[in-house]
CSV table of C-alpha atoms in Angstrom, one decimal:
chain,number,residue,atom,x,y,z
U,1,MET,CA,0.1,0.3,0.1
U,2,THR,CA,1.6,3.5,-0.9
U,3,ASP,CA,0.8,6.9,0.5
U,4,ARG,CA,-1.5,8.2,-1.6
U,5,ASN,CA,-4.0,5.5,-0.6
U,6,ASN,CA,-3.3,7.1,3.1
U,7,ALA,CA,-5.8,10.1,4.0
U,8,PRO,CA,-6.0,11.7,7.2
U,9,ILE,CA,-9.1,11.5,8.9
U,10,THR,CA,-10.3,14.0,11.6
U,11,ALA,CA,-13.5,11.9,12.6
U,12,ILE,CA,-16.5,9.8,11.8
U,13,SER,CA,-20.0,10.4,12.7
U,14,ARG,CA,-22.2,7.2,12.3
U,15,HIS,CA,-25.9,7.5,12.0
U,16,ARG,CA,-27.0,11.1,10.6
U,17,ILE,CA,-30.6,11.0,9.1
U,18,GLY,CA,-31.7,13.2,7.2
U,19,ILE,CA,-28.2,15.7,7.2
U,20,ASP,CA,-26.0,14.6,4.7
U,21,GLY,CA,-28.1,13.2,2.3
U,22,GLU,CA,-30.4,10.3,1.3
U,23,GLY,CA,-31.5,7.6,4.0
U,24,VAL,CA,-28.9,7.3,6.8
U,25,THR,CA,-25.4,8.4,6.2
U,26,THR,CA,-22.1,8.5,8.3
U,27,LEU,CA,-19.9,11.9,7.9
U,28,VAL,CA,-16.1,10.9,6.9
U,29,VAL,CA,-14.3,14.1,7.8
U,30,PHE,CA,-11.1,14.8,6.4
U,31,HIS,CA,-8.5,16.5,7.4
U,32,SER,CA,-6.8,19.8,5.6
U,33,CYS,CA,-8.4,22.3,3.5
U,34,PRO,CA,-7.2,25.2,0.9
U,35,LEU,CA,-9.7,27.8,2.2
U,36,ARG,CA,-9.1,30.0,5.3
U,37,CYS,CA,-13.1,30.7,5.5
U,38,ARG,CA,-13.8,33.6,8.0
U,39,TRP,CA,-16.6,31.9,9.6
U,40,CYS,CA,-14.9,28.7,9.3
U,41,LEU,CA,-17.4,25.4,10.6
U,42,ASN,CA,-14.8,23.5,11.3
U,43,PRO,CA,-11.2,25.0,12.0
U,44,GLN,CA,-10.3,22.0,13.3
U,45,THR,CA,-9.8,20.3,9.9
U,46,TRP,CA,-6.6,22.6,9.0
U,47,ARG,CA,-5.4,24.4,12.3
U,48,GLU,CA,-1.7,23.4,13.0
U,49,GLY,CA,-1.6,21.1,16.0
U,50,SER,CA,-5.1,19.6,15.0
U,51,THR,CA,-5.5,15.7,16.2
U,52,PHE,CA,-6.3,13.0,13.3
U,53,ARG,CA,-6.0,9.5,11.9
U,54,MET,CA,-3.9,8.2,8.8
U,55,MET,CA,-6.3,5.4,7.3
U,56,THR,CA,-6.5,3.4,4.2
U,57,PRO,CA,-9.6,2.8,2.0
U,58,GLN,CA,-9.9,-1.1,3.7
U,59,GLN,CA,-9.2,0.8,7.8
U,60,LEU,CA,-12.0,3.1,6.6
U,61,LEU,CA,-14.3,-0.2,5.3
U,62,MET,CA,-13.6,-1.8,8.0
U,63,SER,CA,-14.9,1.1,10.4
U,64,VAL,CA,-18.1,1.6,8.6
U,65,GLN,CA,-19.2,-2.0,7.1
U,66,MET,CA,-21.2,-2.2,10.7
U,67,ASP,CA,-24.1,-0.1,9.5
U,68,ASP,CA,-24.5,-1.8,5.9
U,69,LEU,CA,-27.8,-3.1,7.2
U,70,TYR,CA,-28.6,0.8,7.4
U,71,PHE,CA,-27.1,2.2,4.1
U,72,GLN,CA,-29.0,-0.4,2.5
U,73,ALA,CA,-32.4,-0.3,3.7
U,74,THR,CA,-32.9,3.6,3.7
U,75,GLY,CA,-30.7,4.3,0.4
U,76,GLY,CA,-27.9,5.9,2.6
U,77,GLY,CA,-24.2,5.6,2.7
U,78,ILE,CA,-21.3,7.7,3.1
U,79,THR,CA,-21.0,11.3,2.5
U,80,PHE,CA,-17.2,12.6,2.4
U,81,GLY,CA,-16.7,16.0,4.5
U,82,GLY,CA,-13.7,17.5,5.9
U,83,GLY,CA,-11.9,20.3,5.7
U,84,GLU,CA,-11.8,19.3,1.7
U,85,PRO,CA,-12.5,16.1,0.9
U,86,ALA,CA,-12.1,16.1,-2.8
U,87,LEU,CA,-8.2,16.5,-2.5
U,88,ARG,CA,-8.5,13.0,-1.7
U,89,SER,CA,-9.9,12.1,-4.8
U,90,ILE,CA,-7.7,8.6,-4.8
U,91,PHE,CA,-8.6,7.5,-1.8
U,92,ILE,CA,-12.5,7.8,-2.2
U,93,ASP,CA,-12.0,6.2,-5.7
U,94,GLU,CA,-10.1,3.2,-4.2
U,95,PHE,CA,-13.0,3.2,-1.2
U,96,ARG,CA,-15.9,3.1,-3.9
U,97,ARG,CA,-14.0,0.3,-5.6
U,98,ILE,CA,-14.3,-1.9,-2.5
U,99,ALA,CA,-16.9,-0.5,-0.6
U,100,PRO,CA,-20.6,-2.4,-1.6
U,101,GLN,CA,-21.8,-1.1,-4.9
U,102,GLU,CA,-25.6,-0.2,-3.1
U,103,TRP,CA,-23.9,2.7,-1.0
U,104,LYS,CA,-24.7,5.9,-1.7
U,105,LEU,CA,-21.1,7.9,-2.0
U,106,ASN,CA,-22.1,11.8,-1.0
U,107,ILE,CA,-19.2,14.7,-1.1
U,108,GLU,CA,-19.8,18.1,0.5
U,109,THR,CA,-16.6,20.4,-1.4
U,110,SER,CA,-15.7,23.9,-2.5
U,111,LEU,CA,-14.4,22.5,-5.7
U,112,ASN,CA,-11.5,24.7,-5.1
U,113,VAL,CA,-9.1,22.0,-5.9
U,114,PRO,CA,-7.6,20.9,-9.2
U,115,GLN,CA,-9.5,19.6,-12.6
U,116,GLU,CA,-7.7,16.1,-12.1
U,117,HIS,CA,-9.5,15.4,-8.5
U,118,ILE,CA,-12.9,16.6,-9.9
U,119,ASP,CA,-12.7,14.6,-13.1
U,120,ARG,CA,-11.7,11.4,-10.7
U,121,LEU,CA,-15.0,11.9,-8.6
U,122,SER,CA,-17.2,12.4,-11.5
U,123,GLY,CA,-18.3,9.2,-12.0
U,124,ILE,CA,-18.4,7.8,-8.4
U,125,ILE,CA,-19.9,10.7,-6.7
U,126,ASP,CA,-23.9,10.0,-6.3
U,127,GLU,CA,-25.1,13.4,-4.7
U,128,TRP,CA,-22.5,16.9,-4.6
U,129,ALA,CA,-23.1,19.4,-2.3
U,130,ILE,CA,-21.1,22.2,-3.6
U,131,ASP,CA,-20.7,25.3,-1.3
U,132,ILE,CA,-19.7,28.6,-3.8
U,133,LYS,CA,-19.5,30.8,-1.0
U,134,ASP,CA,-20.4,33.5,-3.8
U,135,MET,CA,-19.7,33.5,-7.6
U,136,ASP,CA,-18.1,37.2,-7.3
U,137,PRO,CA,-14.5,37.1,-7.3
U,138,ASP,CA,-13.9,39.9,-5.2
U,139,ILE,CA,-16.6,38.8,-2.5
U,140,TYR,CA,-15.2,35.3,-2.6
U,141,LYS,CA,-11.5,36.2,-2.3
U,142,GLU,CA,-12.6,38.1,1.0
U,143,TYR,CA,-14.4,35.9,2.9
U,144,THR,CA,-11.8,32.6,1.6
U,145,GLY,CA,-8.6,33.9,1.0
U,146,ARG,CA,-8.6,32.2,-2.4
U,147,ASN,CA,-9.1,33.1,-6.0
U,148,ASN,CA,-12.3,31.1,-7.3
U,149,ALA,CA,-11.4,30.9,-10.7
U,150,GLN,CA,-10.7,27.4,-10.4
U,151,VAL,CA,-14.4,26.5,-8.6
U,152,VAL,CA,-16.1,28.4,-11.9
U,153,SER,CA,-14.1,26.2,-14.2
U,154,ASN,CA,-14.7,22.8,-12.1
U,155,LEU,CA,-18.3,24.2,-12.5
U,156,GLU,CA,-18.1,24.4,-15.8
U,157,PHE,CA,-16.5,20.5,-15.9
U,158,LEU,CA,-19.2,19.3,-14.1
U,159,ALA,CA,-22.0,20.6,-16.2
U,160,GLN,CA,-19.9,19.0,-19.5
U,161,LYS,CA,-19.9,16.4,-17.7
U,162,GLY,CA,-23.8,15.8,-17.4
U,163,VAL,CA,-23.9,15.7,-13.6
U,164,VAL,CA,-25.8,18.6,-13.0
U,165,GLU,CA,-28.5,16.7,-11.2
U,166,LYS,CA,-26.9,15.4,-8.9
U,167,CYS,CA,-25.3,18.7,-7.3
U,168,ILE,CA,-26.9,20.7,-5.0
U,169,VAL,CA,-25.2,24.0,-4.7
U,170,ARG,CA,-25.2,26.2,-1.6
U,171,VAL,CA,-25.7,29.8,-2.0
U,172,PRO,CA,-25.7,31.3,1.4
U,173,LEU,CA,-25.7,35.0,2.8
U,174,ILE,CA,-22.6,35.8,4.7
U,175,PRO,CA,-23.2,38.6,7.2
U,176,GLU,CA,-20.6,41.3,6.7
U,177,HIS,CA,-19.5,39.7,3.1
U,178,ASN,CA,-22.1,39.6,1.0
U,179,SER,CA,-25.7,40.7,0.1
U,180,GLU,CA,-29.4,39.9,-1.2
U,181,ASN,CA,-28.6,41.1,-4.7
U,182,ASP,CA,-24.9,39.6,-4.5
U,183,ARG,CA,-27.0,36.0,-3.5
U,184,ARG,CA,-29.5,36.8,-6.7
U,185,ASN,CA,-26.2,37.6,-8.9
U,186,SER,CA,-24.5,34.0,-7.9
U,187,ILE,CA,-27.9,31.7,-8.4
U,188,THR,CA,-28.3,33.6,-12.3
U,189,ALA,CA,-24.6,32.8,-12.9
U,190,LEU,CA,-25.2,29.7,-11.9
U,191,LYS,CA,-28.5,29.0,-13.8
U,192,ALA,CA,-26.3,30.1,-17.0
U,193,LEU,CA,-24.0,27.1,-16.2
U,194,GLY,CA,-27.0,25.0,-15.9
U,195,PHE,CA,-27.6,24.3,-12.4
U,196,SER,CA,-31.0,24.1,-10.7
U,197,ARG,CA,-31.0,23.0,-7.2
U,198,PHE,CA,-29.8,25.5,-4.7
U,199,ASP,CA,-29.7,25.3,-0.9
U,200,ILE,CA,-30.4,28.7,-0.4
U,201,PHE,CA,-29.7,29.9,3.8
U,202,GLU,CA,-28.2,32.6,5.7
U,203,TYR,CA,-24.8,32.4,8.2
U,204,LYS,CA,-25.3,32.7,11.7
U,205,LYS,CA,-22.3,34.3,13.1
U,206,ASP,CA,-23.0,33.0,16.9
U,207,ILE,CA,-22.4,29.6,15.2
U,208,ASN,CA,-20.0,30.0,12.9
U,209,LYS,CA,-17.4,31.4,15.6
């Protein structure tokens, strides 16, 4: 087993219902993220000194296969989150090869990763939850510390792959960072790319500290 088949995992949360996809799901939280969002919900996935466990796809399967009956009975499965799980595309691809094919695989991603990862995942992910923050490049950079050109490119790539029906795009109102008009502009831009499923919500400062 080579190092590229290992991945740092911060947490595994079982028996999640109606939160991370259809049916009963288990959330697998990967460590590390390219963004530094002002109100990050999971700073433990990138802060120096945070703890995690290195695991292989086989070790992860052994950790979650006890819930096989729940997954198959409810149409659930594994949701990969983080951090940025799309950076672990090789790991997820190998996990898909060895896990029961009836399990759904979901991912929660910013899409701010090299396109090779999205290409590798495009044929194996059943549900994409895409957190775009805001489509305006200035707002995005001010909030995340990064450019969103890769995000837009990957959105276009997923549309070209014909998997938009598997994507739900999270379009938040972020107090002090964007406005309702900015959010409408984001939705308009996303619709122009072919996306039609949106999760529209507002960040709450008291839970995003």
